[in-house]
Coordinates of C-alpha atoms in Angstrom, one line a residue:
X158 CA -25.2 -113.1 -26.9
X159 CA -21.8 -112.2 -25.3
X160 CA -20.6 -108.6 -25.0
X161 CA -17.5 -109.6 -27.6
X162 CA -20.6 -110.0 -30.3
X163 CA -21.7 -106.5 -30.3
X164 CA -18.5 -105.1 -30.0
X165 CA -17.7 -106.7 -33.1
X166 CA -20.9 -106.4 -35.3
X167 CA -19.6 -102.4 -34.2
X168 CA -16.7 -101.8 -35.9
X169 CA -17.8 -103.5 -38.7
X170 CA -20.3 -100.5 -38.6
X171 CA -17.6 -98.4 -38.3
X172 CA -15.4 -99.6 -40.6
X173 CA -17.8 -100.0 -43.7
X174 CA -18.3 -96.0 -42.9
X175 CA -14.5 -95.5 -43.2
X176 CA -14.2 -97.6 -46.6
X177 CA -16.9 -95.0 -47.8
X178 CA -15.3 -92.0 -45.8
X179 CA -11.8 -93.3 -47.7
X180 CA -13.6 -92.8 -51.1
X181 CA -15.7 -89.8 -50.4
X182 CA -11.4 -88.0 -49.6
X183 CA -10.1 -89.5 -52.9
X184 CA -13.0 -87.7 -54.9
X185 CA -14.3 -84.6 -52.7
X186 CA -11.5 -83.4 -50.6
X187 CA -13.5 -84.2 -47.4
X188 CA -13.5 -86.8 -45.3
X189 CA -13.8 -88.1 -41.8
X190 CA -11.7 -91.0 -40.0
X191 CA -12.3 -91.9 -36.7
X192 CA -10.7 -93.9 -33.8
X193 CA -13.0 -95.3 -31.3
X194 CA -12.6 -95.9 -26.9
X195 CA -13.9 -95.9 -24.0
X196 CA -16.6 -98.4 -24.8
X197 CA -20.0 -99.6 -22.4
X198 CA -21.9 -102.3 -22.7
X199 CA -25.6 -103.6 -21.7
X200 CA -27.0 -106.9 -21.9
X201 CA -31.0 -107.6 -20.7
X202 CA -31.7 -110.7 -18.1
X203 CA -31.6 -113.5 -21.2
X204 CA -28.7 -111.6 -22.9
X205 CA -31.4 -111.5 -25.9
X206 CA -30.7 -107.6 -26.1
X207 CA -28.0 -106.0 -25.8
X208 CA -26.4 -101.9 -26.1
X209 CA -22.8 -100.8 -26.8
X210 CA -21.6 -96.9 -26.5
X211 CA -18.0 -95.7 -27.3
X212 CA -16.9 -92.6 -27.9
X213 CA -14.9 -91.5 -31.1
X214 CA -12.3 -89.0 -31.6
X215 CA -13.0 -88.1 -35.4
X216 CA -10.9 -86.0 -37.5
X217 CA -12.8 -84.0 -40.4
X218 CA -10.1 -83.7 -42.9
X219 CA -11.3 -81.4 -46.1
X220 CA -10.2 -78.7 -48.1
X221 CA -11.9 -75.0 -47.1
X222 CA -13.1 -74.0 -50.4
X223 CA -13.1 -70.4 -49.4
X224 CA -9.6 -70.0 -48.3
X225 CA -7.8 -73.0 -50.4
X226 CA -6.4 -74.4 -47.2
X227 CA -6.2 -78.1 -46.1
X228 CA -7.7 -78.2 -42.1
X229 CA -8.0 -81.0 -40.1
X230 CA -10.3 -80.6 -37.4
X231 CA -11.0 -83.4 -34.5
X232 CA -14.1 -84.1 -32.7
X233 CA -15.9 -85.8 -29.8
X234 CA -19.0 -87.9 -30.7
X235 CA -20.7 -90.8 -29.2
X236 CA -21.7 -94.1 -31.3
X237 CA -24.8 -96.2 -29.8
X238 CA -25.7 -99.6 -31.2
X239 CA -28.8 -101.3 -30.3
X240 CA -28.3 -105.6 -30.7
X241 CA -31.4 -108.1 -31.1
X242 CA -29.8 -112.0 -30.9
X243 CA -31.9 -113.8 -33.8
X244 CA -32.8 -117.6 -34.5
X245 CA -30.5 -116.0 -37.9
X246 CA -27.9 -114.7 -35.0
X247 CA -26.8 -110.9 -33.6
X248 CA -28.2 -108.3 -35.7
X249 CA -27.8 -104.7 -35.0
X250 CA -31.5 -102.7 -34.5
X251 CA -31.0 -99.4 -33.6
X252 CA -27.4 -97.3 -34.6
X253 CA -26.8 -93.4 -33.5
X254 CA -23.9 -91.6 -33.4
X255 CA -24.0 -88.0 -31.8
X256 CA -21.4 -85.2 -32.2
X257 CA -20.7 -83.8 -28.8
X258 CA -17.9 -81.0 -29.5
X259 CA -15.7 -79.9 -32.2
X260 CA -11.9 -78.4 -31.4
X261 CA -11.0 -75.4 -33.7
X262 CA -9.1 -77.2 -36.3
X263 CA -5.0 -77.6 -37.5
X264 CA -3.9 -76.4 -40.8
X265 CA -1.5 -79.0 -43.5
X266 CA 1.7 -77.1 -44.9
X267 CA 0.8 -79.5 -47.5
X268 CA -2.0 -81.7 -49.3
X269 CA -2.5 -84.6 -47.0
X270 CA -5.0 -86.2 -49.9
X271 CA -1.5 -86.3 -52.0
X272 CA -1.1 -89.5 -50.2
X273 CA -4.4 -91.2 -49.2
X274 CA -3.9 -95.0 -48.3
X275 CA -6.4 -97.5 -49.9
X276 CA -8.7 -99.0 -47.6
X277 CA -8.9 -103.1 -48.0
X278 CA -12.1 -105.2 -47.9
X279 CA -13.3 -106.8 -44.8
X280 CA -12.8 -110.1 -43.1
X281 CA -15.5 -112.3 -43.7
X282 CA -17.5 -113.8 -41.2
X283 CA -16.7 -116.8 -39.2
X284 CA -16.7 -118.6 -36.1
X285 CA -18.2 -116.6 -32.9
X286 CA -15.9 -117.9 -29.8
X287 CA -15.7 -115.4 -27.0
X288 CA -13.2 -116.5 -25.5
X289 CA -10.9 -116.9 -28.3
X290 CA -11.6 -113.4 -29.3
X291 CA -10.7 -112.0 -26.3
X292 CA -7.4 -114.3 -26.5
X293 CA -6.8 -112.7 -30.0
X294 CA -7.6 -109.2 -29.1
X295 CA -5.5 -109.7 -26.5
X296 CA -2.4 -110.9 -28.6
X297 CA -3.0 -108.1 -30.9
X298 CA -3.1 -105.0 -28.5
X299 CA -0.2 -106.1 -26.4
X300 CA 2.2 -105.8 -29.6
X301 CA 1.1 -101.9 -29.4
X302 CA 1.4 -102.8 -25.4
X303 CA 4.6 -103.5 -25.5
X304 CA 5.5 -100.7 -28.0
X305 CA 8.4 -103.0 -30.2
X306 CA 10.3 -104.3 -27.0
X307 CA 10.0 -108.1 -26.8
X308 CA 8.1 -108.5 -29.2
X309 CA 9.0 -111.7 -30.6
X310 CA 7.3 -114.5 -28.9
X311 CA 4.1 -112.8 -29.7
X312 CA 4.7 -113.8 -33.3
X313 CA 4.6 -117.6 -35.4
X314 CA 7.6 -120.1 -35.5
X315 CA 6.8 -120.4 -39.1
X316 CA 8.8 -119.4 -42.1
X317 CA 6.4 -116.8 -43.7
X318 CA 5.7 -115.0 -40.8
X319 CA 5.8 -111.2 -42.0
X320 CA 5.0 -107.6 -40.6
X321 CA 4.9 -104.3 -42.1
X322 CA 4.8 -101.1 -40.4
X323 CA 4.7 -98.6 -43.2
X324 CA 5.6 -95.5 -41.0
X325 CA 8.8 -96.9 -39.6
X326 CA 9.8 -98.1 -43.7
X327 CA 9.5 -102.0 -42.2
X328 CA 8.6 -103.8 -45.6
X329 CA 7.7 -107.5 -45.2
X330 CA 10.3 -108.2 -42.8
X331 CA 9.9 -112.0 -42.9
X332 CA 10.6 -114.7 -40.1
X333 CA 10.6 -113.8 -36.5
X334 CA 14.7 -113.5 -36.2
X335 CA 14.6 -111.1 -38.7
X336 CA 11.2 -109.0 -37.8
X337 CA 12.8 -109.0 -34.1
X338 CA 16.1 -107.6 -35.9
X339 CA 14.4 -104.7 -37.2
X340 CA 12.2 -103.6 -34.6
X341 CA 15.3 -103.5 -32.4
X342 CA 17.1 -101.5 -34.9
X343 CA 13.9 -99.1 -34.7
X344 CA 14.4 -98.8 -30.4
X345 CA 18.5 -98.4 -30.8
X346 CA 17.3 -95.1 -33.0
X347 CA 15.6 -93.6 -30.2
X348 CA 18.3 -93.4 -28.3
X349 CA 19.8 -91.4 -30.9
X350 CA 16.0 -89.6 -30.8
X351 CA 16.3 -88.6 -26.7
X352 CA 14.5 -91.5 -25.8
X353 CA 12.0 -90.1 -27.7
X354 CA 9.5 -92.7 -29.3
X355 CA 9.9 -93.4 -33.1
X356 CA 6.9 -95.8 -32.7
X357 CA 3.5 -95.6 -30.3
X358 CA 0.1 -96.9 -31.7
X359 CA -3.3 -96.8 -30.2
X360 CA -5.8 -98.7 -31.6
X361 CA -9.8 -99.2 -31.7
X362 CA -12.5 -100.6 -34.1
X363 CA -11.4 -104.5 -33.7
X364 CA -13.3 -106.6 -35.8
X365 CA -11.8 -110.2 -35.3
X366 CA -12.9 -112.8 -37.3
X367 CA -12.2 -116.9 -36.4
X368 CA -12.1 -119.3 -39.3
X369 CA -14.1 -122.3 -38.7
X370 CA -10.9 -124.6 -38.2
X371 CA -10.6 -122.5 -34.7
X372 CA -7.1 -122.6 -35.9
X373 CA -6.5 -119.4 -37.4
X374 CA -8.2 -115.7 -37.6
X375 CA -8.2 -112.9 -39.1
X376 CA -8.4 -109.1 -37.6
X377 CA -8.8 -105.2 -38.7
X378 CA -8.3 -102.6 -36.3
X379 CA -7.9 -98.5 -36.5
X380 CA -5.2 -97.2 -35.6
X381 CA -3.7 -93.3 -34.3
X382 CA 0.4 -93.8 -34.7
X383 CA 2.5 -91.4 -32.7
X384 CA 6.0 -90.8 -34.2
X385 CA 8.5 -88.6 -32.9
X386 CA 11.6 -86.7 -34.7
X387 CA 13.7 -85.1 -31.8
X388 CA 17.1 -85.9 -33.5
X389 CA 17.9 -81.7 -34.2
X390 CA 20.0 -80.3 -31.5
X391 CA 17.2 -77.5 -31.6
X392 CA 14.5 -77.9 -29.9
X393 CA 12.5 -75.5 -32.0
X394 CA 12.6 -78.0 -35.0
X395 CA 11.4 -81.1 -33.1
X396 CA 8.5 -82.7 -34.3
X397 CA 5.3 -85.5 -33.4
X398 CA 4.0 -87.0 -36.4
X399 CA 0.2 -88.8 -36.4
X400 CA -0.6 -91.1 -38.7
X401 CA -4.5 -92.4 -39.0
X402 CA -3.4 -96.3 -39.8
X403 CA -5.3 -99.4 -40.1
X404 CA -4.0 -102.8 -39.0
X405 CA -4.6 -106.1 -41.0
X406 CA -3.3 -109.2 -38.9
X407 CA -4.0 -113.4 -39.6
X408 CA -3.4 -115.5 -36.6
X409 CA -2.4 -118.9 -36.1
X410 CA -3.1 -120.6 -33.0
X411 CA 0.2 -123.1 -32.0
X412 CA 0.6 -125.3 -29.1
X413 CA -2.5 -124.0 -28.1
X414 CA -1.7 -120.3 -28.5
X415 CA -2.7 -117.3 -30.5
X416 CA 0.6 -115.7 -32.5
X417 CA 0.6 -113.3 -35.0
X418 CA 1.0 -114.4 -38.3
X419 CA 1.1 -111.6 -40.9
X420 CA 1.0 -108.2 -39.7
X421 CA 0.7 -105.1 -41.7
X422 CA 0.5 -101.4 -40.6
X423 CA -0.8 -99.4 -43.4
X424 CA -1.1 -95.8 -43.3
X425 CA -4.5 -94.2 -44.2
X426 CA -3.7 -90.4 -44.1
X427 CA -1.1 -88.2 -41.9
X428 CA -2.6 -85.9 -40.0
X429 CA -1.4 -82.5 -39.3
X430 CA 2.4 -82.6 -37.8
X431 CA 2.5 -80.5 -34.6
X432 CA 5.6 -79.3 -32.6
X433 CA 7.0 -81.3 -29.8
X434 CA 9.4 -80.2 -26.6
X435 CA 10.2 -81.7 -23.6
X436 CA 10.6 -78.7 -21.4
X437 CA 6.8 -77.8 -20.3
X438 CA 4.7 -80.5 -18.8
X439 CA 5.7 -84.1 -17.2
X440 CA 6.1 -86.3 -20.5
X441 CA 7.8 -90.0 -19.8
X442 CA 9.1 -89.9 -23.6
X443 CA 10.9 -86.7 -23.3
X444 CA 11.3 -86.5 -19.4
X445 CA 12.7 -89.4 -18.3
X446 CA 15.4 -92.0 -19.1
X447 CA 13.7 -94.6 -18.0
X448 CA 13.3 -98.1 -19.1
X449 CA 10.1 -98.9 -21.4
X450 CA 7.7 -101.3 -18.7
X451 CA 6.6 -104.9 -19.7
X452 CA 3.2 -105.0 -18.1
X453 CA 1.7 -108.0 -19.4
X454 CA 2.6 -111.5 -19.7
X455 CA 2.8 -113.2 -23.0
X456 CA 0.5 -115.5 -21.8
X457 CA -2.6 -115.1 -19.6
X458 CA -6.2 -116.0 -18.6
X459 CA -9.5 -114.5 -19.6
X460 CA -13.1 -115.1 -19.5
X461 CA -15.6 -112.9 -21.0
X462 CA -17.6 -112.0 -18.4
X463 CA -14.3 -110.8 -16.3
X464 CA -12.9 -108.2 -19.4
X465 CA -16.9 -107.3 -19.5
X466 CA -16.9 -106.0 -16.0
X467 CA -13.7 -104.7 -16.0
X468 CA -14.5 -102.9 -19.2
X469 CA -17.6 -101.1 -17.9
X470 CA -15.7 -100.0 -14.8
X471 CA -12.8 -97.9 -16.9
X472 CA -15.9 -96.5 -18.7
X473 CA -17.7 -95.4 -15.4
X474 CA -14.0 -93.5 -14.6
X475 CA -14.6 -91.7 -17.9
X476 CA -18.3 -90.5 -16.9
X477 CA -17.2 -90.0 -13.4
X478 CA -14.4 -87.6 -15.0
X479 CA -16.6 -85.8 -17.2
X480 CA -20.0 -85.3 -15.0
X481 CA -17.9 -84.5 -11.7
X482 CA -18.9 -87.5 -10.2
X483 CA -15.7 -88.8 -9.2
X484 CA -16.6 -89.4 -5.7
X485 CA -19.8 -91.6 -6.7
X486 CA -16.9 -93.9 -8.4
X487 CA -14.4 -94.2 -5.6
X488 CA -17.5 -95.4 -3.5
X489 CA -18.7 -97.6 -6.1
X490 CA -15.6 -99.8 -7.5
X491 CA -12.8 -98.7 -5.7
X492 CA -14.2 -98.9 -1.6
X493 CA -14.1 -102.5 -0.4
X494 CA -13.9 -104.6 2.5
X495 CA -10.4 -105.5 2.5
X496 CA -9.2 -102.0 2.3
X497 CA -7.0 -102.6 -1.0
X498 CA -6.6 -98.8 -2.5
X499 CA -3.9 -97.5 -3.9
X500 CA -3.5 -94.7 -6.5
X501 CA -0.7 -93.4 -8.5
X502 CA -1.6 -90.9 -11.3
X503 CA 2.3 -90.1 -12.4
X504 CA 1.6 -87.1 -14.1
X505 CA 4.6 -85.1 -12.4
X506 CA 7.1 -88.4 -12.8
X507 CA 9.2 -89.5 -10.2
X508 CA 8.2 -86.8 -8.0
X509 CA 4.7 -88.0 -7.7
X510 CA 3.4 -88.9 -3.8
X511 CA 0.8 -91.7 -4.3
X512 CA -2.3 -91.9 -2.3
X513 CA -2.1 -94.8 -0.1
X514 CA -5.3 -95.5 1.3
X515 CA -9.0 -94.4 0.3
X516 CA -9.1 -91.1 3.0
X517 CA -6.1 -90.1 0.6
X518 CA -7.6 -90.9 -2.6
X519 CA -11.3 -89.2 -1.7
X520 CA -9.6 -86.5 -0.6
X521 CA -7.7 -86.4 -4.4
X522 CA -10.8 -87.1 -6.3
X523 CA -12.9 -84.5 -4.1
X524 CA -10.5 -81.8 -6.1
X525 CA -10.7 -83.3 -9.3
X526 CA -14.9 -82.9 -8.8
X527 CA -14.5 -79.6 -7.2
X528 CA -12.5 -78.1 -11.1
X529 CA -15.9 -79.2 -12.9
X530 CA -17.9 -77.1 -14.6
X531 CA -21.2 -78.2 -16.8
X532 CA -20.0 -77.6 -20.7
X533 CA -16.6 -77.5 -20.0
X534 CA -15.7 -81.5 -20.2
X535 CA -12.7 -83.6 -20.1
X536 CA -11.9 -86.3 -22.1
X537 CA -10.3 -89.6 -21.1
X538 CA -10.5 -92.1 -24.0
X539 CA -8.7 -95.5 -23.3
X540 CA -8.5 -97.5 -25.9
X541 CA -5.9 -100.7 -26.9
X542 CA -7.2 -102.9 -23.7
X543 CA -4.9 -106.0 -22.5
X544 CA -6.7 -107.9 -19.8
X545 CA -5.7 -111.0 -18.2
X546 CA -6.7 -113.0 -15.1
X547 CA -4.4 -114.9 -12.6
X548 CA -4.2 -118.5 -11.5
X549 CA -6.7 -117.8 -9.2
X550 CA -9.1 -115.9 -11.7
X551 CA -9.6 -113.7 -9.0
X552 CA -7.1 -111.1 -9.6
X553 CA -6.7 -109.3 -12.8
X554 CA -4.7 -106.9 -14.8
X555 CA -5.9 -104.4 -17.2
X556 CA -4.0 -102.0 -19.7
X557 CA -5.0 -99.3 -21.8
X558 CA -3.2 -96.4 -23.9
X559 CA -5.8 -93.2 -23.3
X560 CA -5.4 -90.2 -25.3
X561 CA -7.0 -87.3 -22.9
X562 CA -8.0 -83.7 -23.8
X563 CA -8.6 -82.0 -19.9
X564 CA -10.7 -78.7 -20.1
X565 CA -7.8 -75.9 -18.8
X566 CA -11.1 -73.2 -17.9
X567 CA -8.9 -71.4 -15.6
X568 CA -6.8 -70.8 -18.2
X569 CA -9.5 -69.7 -20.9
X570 CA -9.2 -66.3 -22.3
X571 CA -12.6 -66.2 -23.1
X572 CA -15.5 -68.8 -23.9
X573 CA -14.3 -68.9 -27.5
X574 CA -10.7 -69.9 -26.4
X575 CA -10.4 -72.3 -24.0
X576 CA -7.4 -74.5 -24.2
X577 CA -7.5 -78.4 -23.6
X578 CA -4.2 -79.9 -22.3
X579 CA -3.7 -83.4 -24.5
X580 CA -1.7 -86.2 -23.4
X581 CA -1.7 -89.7 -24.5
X582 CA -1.2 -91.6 -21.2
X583 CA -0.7 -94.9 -19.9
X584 CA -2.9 -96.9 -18.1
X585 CA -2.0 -99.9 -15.6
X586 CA -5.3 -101.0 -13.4
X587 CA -5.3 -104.0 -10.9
X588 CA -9.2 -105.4 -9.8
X589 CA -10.0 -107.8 -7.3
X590 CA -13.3 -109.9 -7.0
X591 CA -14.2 -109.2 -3.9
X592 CA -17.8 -111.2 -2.4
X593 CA -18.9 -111.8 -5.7
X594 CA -17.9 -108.3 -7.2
X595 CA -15.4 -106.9 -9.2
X596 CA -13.2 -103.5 -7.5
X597 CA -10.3 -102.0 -8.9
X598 CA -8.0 -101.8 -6.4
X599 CA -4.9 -100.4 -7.8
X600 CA -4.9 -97.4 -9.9
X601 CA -1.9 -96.2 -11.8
X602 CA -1.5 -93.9 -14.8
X603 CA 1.2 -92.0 -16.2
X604 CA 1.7 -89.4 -19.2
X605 CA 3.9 -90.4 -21.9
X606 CA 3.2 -88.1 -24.7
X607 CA 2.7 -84.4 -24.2
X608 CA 0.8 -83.0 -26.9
X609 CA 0.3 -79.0 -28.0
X610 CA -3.0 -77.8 -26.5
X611 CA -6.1 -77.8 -28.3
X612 CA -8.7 -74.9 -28.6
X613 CA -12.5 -74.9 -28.2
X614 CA -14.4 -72.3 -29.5
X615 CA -17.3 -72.9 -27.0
X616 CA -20.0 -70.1 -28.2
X617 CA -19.3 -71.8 -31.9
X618 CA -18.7 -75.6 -31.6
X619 CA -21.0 -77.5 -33.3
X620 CA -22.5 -80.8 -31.5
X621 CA -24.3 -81.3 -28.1
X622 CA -22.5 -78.8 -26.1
X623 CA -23.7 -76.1 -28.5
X624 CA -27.2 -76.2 -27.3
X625 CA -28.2 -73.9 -24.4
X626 CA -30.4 -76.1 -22.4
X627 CA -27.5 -78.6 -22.6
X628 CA -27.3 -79.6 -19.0
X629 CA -24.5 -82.1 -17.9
X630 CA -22.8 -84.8 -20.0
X631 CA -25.6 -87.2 -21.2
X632 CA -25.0 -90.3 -19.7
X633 CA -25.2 -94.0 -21.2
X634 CA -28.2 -94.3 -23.4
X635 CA -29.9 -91.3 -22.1
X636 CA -29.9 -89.9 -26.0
X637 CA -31.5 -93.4 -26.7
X638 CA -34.7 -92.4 -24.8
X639 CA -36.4 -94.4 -22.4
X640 CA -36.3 -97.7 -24.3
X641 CA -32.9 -98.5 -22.8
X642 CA -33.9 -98.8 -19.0
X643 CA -34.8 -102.5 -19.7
X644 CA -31.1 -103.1 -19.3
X645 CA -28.8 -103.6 -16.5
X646 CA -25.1 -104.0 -15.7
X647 CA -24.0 -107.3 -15.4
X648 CA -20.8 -106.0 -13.5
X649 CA -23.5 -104.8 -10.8

């Protein structure tokens, strides 16, 4: 089995959980949607066994029957799957998913289950091509990549090509001249907005289906839609809107190519709104004038085994941040034997001094380790991943939207307040195979959204990090028990 196969066999997990999760808020008042990142995966010597692990940001959204109020409260959890490849094909053995931490929750000014989205069947089965998939995933994310700008050769020459984005009031604009038209009427707005962004989407959850023409495809995909109303000339009444959305997208392949066909952006629920100003910490939406990046092309290489390794590399980053082992991953994939290292995390803007070499960039990452604290975790969550080779297929480009929540325990006021500082950043990696192996060897990230903090009640979260003998962040597959050490990294 590829890794592409249990990544997709996944969210069909996860989404058959949100069709019942969509039901369960239409008739109790209570439900729980969740957008998934940061994935691992495992395959044994024969690839005949395989194990995936992401983490999920899920959002409890219910009515307190005490108090009458609507809440909204988010969590950290941890989904396993467990994969067995079949003379019937991949079937999933083994599926746990683990609560790690819960934030003290948001409260609606008014009924979010007023307006509850309908949740649409899934795609049927079809053709398993790794390759293409990655291709398809590939075309998908970078139309969130590229955030509306240039947007247009990612979608089909033909007449009835349509997209919907329900949150920007796009409905079934049809042809590309005339889908182009309107998501450049939606970028002229923000500069009306600040440069603030009327339009940001994360997404997660892929399942990607290939008919069995190889032709065409279909795809559904979570999505957390960021939407930003700074047009007041006070401050005080600017706004970020979040939407939980799901994306439903057919693909045609033409001239060889994967284009979108028929896009649509459906909203699920809106989650709480939240203030927004552009006068505390380093934001690129509210901070800066500058131009929106292109970071990808249109058109690029992959292989499965290349996005596997560079997808289990972003994940070690993750751990490293969240165990304080930072150090053990600057030694591991960034140290090589052509001295490429280079790091730019752009979290005061322009102003920023890279660190040009690896002295410079232990010497960062040995005061990132020094802040941790067992219990007191930070979350990086990348999720939305474009990843494409060069010529060569020995160079490679990887991009990821991550929506981080960093512990602020200096700034606690005690353990049942402790603030998290929440950004949704941008990530834009280069790796190198270097004898044999894969290295990243440019690191670059940069904040572009500056959320409100969130609060952790830490003597009264529920989850993992509510147990007293909790020791550090479990690792991979260590709540799996001992049945997962049969496995190995094929990225080692």
């Amino acid at each position: 089995m590829e890794y592409t196969a249990m990544e997709n066999r996944m969210a069909r997990q996860f989404h058959l959980i949100q069709q019942s999760q969509g039901k369960q808020g239409e008739l109790c008042r209570d439900m729980e949607l969740s957008l998934w990142a940061s994935p691992a995966y495992r395959l044994s010597e024969d690839k005949k066994e395989g194990n995936m692990s992401c983490d999920t940001y899920t959002y409890r959204i219910y009515k307190e029957q005490e108090t009458g109020k609507y809440l909204c409260e988010v969590s950290q959890k941890r989904a396993e799957g467990r994969f067995l490849e079949t003379p019937r094909g991949i079937v999933m053995t083994e599926y746990n998913w683990y609560t790690i931490q819960a934030m003290r929750p948001w409260e609606y000014t008014e009924d979010p289950f007023a307006h509850l989205g309908k949740y649409p069947p899934l795609p049927g089965t079809g053709m398993e091509n790794p390759e293409e998939y990655l291709k398809i995933r590939n075309v998908q994310n970078m139309f969130f990549e590229r955030r509306l700008h240039q947007a247009g050769d990612l979608f089909s020459d033909l007449a009835d090509t349509r997209l919907t984005i329900e949150s920007l009031s796009i409905r079934e604009a049809c042809g590309k001249e005339e889908i182009v038209r309107r998501l450049n009427a939606c970028l002229d707005e923000e500069q009306e907005n600040r440069h603030c962004y009327r339009f940001l989407g994360i997404t997660g959850m892929p399942v990607i289906e290939i008919g069995e023409d190889g032709q065409t495809a279909q795809g559904l995909s979570g999505a957390e839609i960021f939407l930003t109303d700074a047009s007041s000339g006070q401050m005080e009444d600017w706004v970020l809107r979040r939407k939980m959305s799901l994306v439903r997208t057919r693909f045609r392949k033409e001239q060889g190519r994967w284009k979108i066909w028929q896009m649509e952006i459906r909203d699920l629920v809106s989650l709480p709104t939240v203030p927004y100003r552009n006068d505390g910490r380093y934001d690129k939406m509210g901070q800066s004038r500058e131009p929106w990046e292109i970071h990808q092309p249109i058109q690029g290489r992959i292989k499965p085994e290349t996005a596997f390794a560079i997808e289990n590399i972003i994940n070690r980053w993750v751990y490293g941040n969240r165990r304080g082992k930072m150090r053990e991953f600057v030694e591991r994939y960034m140290k090589n034997s052509q001295g490429r290292n280079h790091m730019l995390i752009r979290s005061l803007g322009p102003k920023t001094r890279p660190q040009e070499n690896l002295t410079e960039i232990r010497e960062k990452i040995g005061g990132m380790d020094e802040q941790y604290r067992n219990r007191y975790y930070t979350f990086h969550a990348p999720t939305t991943p474009v990843i494409q080779m060069d010529e060569t297929g020995e160079r490679a480009r990887g991009t990821w939207f991550d929506h981080a929540a960093t512990n602020l325990r200096s700034q606690a006021k005690s353990p049942e307040h402790v603030p998290y500082m929440v950004f949704v950043n941008k990530y834009v990696h280069e790796f190198q195979k270097i004898e044999g192996r894969w290295y990243l060897v440019d690191f670059y990230s940069e904040p572009l959204i500056s959320l409100p903090d969130w609060e952790l009640d830490l003597v009264h979260s529920r989850g993992y990090l509510s147990r007293e003998d909790s020791a550090h962040f479990p690792e991979l597959f260590e709540l799996g028990g001992e049945a997962y050490e049969m496995f190995r990294e094929v990225s080692d």
